[in-house]
Coordinates of C-alpha atoms in Angstrom, one line a residue:
M7 CA 99.3 106.2 102.7
N8 CA 97.1 108.2 99.7
A9 CA 94.3 105.9 97.2
V10 CA 95.8 105.9 93.8
T11 CA 94.6 107.2 90.0
G12 CA 96.1 106.1 87.6
T13 CA 95.9 107.2 84.0
L14 CA 97.1 106.4 80.0
V15 CA 98.7 109.9 79.0
D16 CA 100.7 110.7 75.5
I17 CA 103.9 112.0 75.5
A18 CA 105.0 114.1 72.6
T19 CA 109.3 113.3 72.0
A20 CA 110.8 114.9 69.0
D21 CA 110.6 111.2 67.2
G22 CA 106.7 110.4 67.4
T23 CA 104.1 110.1 70.5
A24 CA 105.3 108.2 74.0
D25 CA 103.1 106.5 75.4
A26 CA 102.8 106.2 79.1
Y27 CA 101.5 105.2 82.7
L28 CA 100.8 108.1 85.2
A29 CA 99.4 106.9 88.1
R30 CA 99.2 109.6 91.0
P31 CA 97.1 109.9 94.7
D32 CA 93.7 110.9 92.9
D33 CA 93.5 114.0 96.0
G34 CA 94.3 116.0 92.6
R35 CA 97.2 117.8 94.9
P36 CA 100.8 119.0 92.6
R37 CA 102.6 116.5 93.6
P38 CA 107.0 115.7 93.2
G39 CA 107.7 113.8 90.0
V40 CA 109.2 110.7 89.0
L41 CA 110.1 109.3 86.4
M42 CA 110.2 104.9 86.4
Y43 CA 112.1 103.6 83.8
Q44 CA 111.4 100.3 82.8
D45 CA 113.3 97.1 82.4
A46 CA 113.9 95.7 78.9
F47 CA 110.3 93.5 79.6
G48 CA 108.3 96.9 79.3
V49 CA 105.6 98.6 80.7
R50 CA 102.6 96.2 82.2
P51 CA 100.6 95.7 84.7
H52 CA 103.8 94.4 87.0
L53 CA 105.4 98.0 86.8
K54 CA 102.1 99.9 86.7
A55 CA 101.7 98.0 90.3
M56 CA 105.1 99.1 91.4
A57 CA 104.6 102.8 90.4
D58 CA 100.9 102.5 91.8
R59 CA 103.4 101.9 95.6
L60 CA 105.1 105.1 95.1
A61 CA 102.3 107.1 93.7
A62 CA 101.1 106.4 97.6
A63 CA 103.5 107.6 98.6
G64 CA 102.7 110.9 97.7
Y65 CA 104.7 111.3 94.3
A66 CA 102.9 112.1 90.3
V67 CA 105.2 109.0 88.7
L68 CA 105.4 108.3 85.3
V69 CA 106.3 105.4 83.5
P70 CA 107.1 105.4 79.6
N71 CA 107.3 103.5 76.8
V72 CA 110.7 104.0 76.4
F73 CA 110.4 101.5 73.3
Y74 CA 107.3 103.7 71.5
R75 CA 109.4 103.9 68.4
H76 CA 108.6 100.2 67.9
G77 CA 104.9 100.4 69.0
R78 CA 102.9 101.3 71.7
T79 CA 102.4 99.1 74.1
P80 CA 103.1 96.4 74.6
V81 CA 105.3 96.3 71.7
V82 CA 105.9 92.9 73.4
E83 CA 103.6 90.1 73.9
L84 CA 104.3 89.2 77.2
P85 CA 103.1 85.8 79.8
E86 CA 101.8 87.0 82.9
F87 CA 105.3 85.4 84.4
I88 CA 108.2 85.7 82.9
D89 CA 110.8 82.7 83.1
M90 CA 113.3 83.0 80.7
A91 CA 115.3 79.7 80.9
A92 CA 111.6 78.5 79.6
R93 CA 111.3 81.2 77.1
P94 CA 114.3 82.5 75.4
D95 CA 112.7 83.4 72.3
I96 CA 111.7 86.7 74.4
V97 CA 115.8 87.4 74.8
G98 CA 115.9 87.3 70.8
Q99 CA 112.3 89.8 71.0
V100 CA 114.2 92.9 73.8
V101 CA 116.9 93.1 72.7
P102 CA 116.8 94.1 69.1
L103 CA 114.8 97.6 71.0
M104 CA 117.0 97.9 74.2
Q105 CA 119.9 98.3 71.2
A106 CA 117.7 100.8 68.8
L107 CA 117.2 103.2 72.0
T108 CA 121.3 104.3 72.1
P109 CA 122.1 106.6 74.4
E110 CA 121.6 110.4 72.5
L111 CA 117.7 109.4 72.1
T112 CA 117.8 108.0 75.5
K113 CA 118.6 112.1 76.6
R114 CA 116.4 113.8 73.7
D115 CA 113.3 111.4 75.5
A116 CA 114.4 112.4 79.3
G117 CA 114.3 115.5 77.5
A118 CA 110.6 115.2 76.4
Y119 CA 109.9 113.1 79.5
L120 CA 111.2 116.4 82.4
A121 CA 109.3 118.8 79.9
W122 CA 106.3 116.6 80.1
F123 CA 106.5 117.7 84.4
A124 CA 106.8 120.8 83.9
E125 CA 103.7 121.3 82.1
S126 CA 101.4 118.8 83.9
P127 CA 99.0 120.8 87.3
L128 CA 99.1 117.7 88.5
V129 CA 103.4 117.8 89.4
T130 CA 105.0 120.5 92.1
D131 CA 107.6 123.1 90.2
G132 CA 111.0 122.3 90.9
P133 CA 113.8 119.2 90.3
V134 CA 112.0 114.8 90.3
G135 CA 113.4 111.6 90.7
I136 CA 114.0 108.7 89.0
T137 CA 114.2 105.8 89.5
G138 CA 115.0 102.9 86.9
Y139 CA 115.5 98.7 87.0
C140 CA 117.7 96.5 85.2
M141 CA 117.9 99.0 81.9
G142 CA 116.1 101.3 83.4
A143 CA 119.2 102.5 86.1
R144 CA 121.0 102.5 82.9
L145 CA 118.9 105.4 81.2
A146 CA 118.3 107.5 84.8
L147 CA 122.1 107.7 85.1
Y148 CA 121.3 109.2 81.4
T149 CA 119.2 111.5 82.3
A150 CA 120.7 112.8 85.3
G151 CA 124.2 113.5 83.1
A152 CA 122.1 115.0 80.1
H153 CA 120.0 117.0 82.3
P154 CA 121.6 118.2 85.8
D155 CA 119.4 120.7 86.1
R156 CA 116.0 118.9 86.3
V157 CA 116.8 116.1 88.3
A158 CA 117.6 115.8 91.9
V159 CA 118.1 112.0 93.4
A160 CA 118.3 109.0 91.3
A161 CA 117.7 105.4 91.9
G162 CA 118.9 102.0 89.6
F163 CA 117.9 99.2 91.5
H164 CA 119.5 95.6 89.7
G165 CA 121.7 98.2 86.5
G166 CA 123.5 96.3 84.2
D167 CA 126.2 97.7 81.9
L168 CA 126.4 100.9 83.9
A169 CA 130.5 101.8 83.9
S170 CA 131.3 99.2 80.4
E171 CA 135.3 100.3 78.6
A172 CA 132.1 101.6 75.8
P173 CA 133.1 105.3 75.2
D174 CA 129.2 105.4 75.7
S175 CA 129.4 104.1 79.2
P176 CA 126.5 106.1 81.3
H177 CA 129.3 106.4 84.3
L178 CA 131.5 109.0 81.9
L179 CA 128.3 111.8 82.5
A180 CA 129.3 111.5 86.3
D181 CA 131.0 114.7 86.6
R182 CA 127.2 116.5 84.7
I183 CA 125.6 114.9 88.0
T184 CA 124.6 117.1 90.6
A185 CA 122.1 115.1 91.5
E186 CA 122.3 112.1 95.2
L187 CA 122.3 108.4 93.8
Y188 CA 121.9 105.6 95.1
F189 CA 122.8 101.7 93.0
A190 CA 121.9 99.4 94.5
H191 CA 123.5 95.9 92.1
A192 CA 122.4 92.4 92.5
D193 CA 125.8 90.0 93.6
E194 CA 124.6 87.1 91.2
D195 CA 124.2 90.0 88.0
P196 CA 126.9 88.7 85.2
S197 CA 125.6 92.3 83.7
M198 CA 127.5 94.7 86.7
P199 CA 130.7 92.9 88.0
E200 CA 132.2 93.3 90.0
E201 CA 135.2 95.2 88.2
Q202 CA 132.4 97.6 86.9
V203 CA 130.9 98.1 90.0
R204 CA 134.6 99.8 91.3
R205 CA 134.6 101.5 88.2
L206 CA 130.8 103.5 89.0
E207 CA 132.2 103.9 92.3
K208 CA 135.4 105.6 91.5
A209 CA 133.7 107.6 88.4
L210 CA 131.3 109.1 91.2
A211 CA 133.7 109.5 94.3
D212 CA 136.1 111.0 92.0
A213 CA 133.8 113.4 90.6
G214 CA 132.3 114.8 94.5
V215 CA 128.3 112.7 93.4
P216 CA 126.4 112.4 96.7
H217 CA 126.1 108.8 96.4
R218 CA 125.6 105.5 98.0
C219 CA 126.4 101.7 96.2
E220 CA 125.3 98.5 97.8
V221 CA 125.3 95.0 96.2
Y222 CA 122.5 93.6 97.7
A223 CA 123.5 89.6 98.6
G224 CA 122.2 86.4 96.9
A225 CA 119.8 89.1 94.4
H226 CA 119.8 88.2 90.9
H227 CA 119.2 90.4 88.5
G228 CA 115.6 91.6 88.0
Y229 CA 115.4 90.7 92.2
T230 CA 112.3 93.6 92.1
Q231 CA 110.5 92.3 89.5
S232 CA 107.8 90.5 90.8
D233 CA 106.1 88.5 87.6
T234 CA 110.3 87.9 86.3
A235 CA 111.8 84.0 87.7
A236 CA 114.4 86.6 89.4
Y237 CA 112.2 88.1 91.6
D238 CA 113.9 87.7 95.5
P239 CA 111.3 89.2 98.2
A240 CA 113.6 90.2 100.9
A241 CA 115.8 91.9 97.8
A242 CA 112.2 93.7 96.7
E243 CA 111.1 95.1 100.4
R244 CA 114.9 96.2 100.6
H245 CA 114.7 98.0 98.4
W246 CA 111.4 99.7 99.0
T247 CA 113.2 101.0 102.3
E248 CA 115.9 102.2 100.6
L249 CA 114.1 104.2 97.9
L250 CA 111.4 105.5 100.3
A251 CA 114.0 106.4 102.4
L252 CA 116.1 108.9 99.9
F253 CA 112.9 110.8 98.3
G254 CA 111.3 111.4 101.5
R255 CA 114.6 112.9 101.6
V256 CA 115.6 114.7 99.1
L257 CA 112.0 115.4 97.1

């Protein structure tokens, strides 16, 4: 594994400036780019540690603050350990931020993040990978569909509403996707019920998208996030095994 350097970068977008965390091997060599999409709680020490772990495997990992229109990180002040049952007020703070990030804004911002990769001397030429968590899994799917020429592989973990009946549900972009996809659902996740799991699988299969979808038994929504009450160490390590193998093969 490589020693890692973490820095803060600003990315110009059509609507302002997105602050982001960049983790990369500290040898200065250009590496394949990976876009890491946050969960609803935003860019914080835990997510930066995840980016560092991925970067140590040989990638330039960019973690943008997707809520940048509402302020720089931290957009919402969080406790060190996030327990929604003990702090229901957090929901009231993050839900409006999620709702304000429309699919069109997501796709537009993704173009800026991907352009930053293309221009950075720290990133190798060619398509990038994406990994997304909770709401970030939806952002990954939107990005893969909106920018098929730039995304080679995308993974989503404990994503919600990936295949809803909404007219802008991300699964409806399946016929535009050329990337290889991997989704690992939590089976104790009301935001991704069985009918949506089946609908996503069918959409990807019908569109001929190379993909694999799994349900992690006993895992809850948020199982990869070690600073939350939903954390499941076994499921989180399984996620690392699958993600590193996928990126190692495709990128």
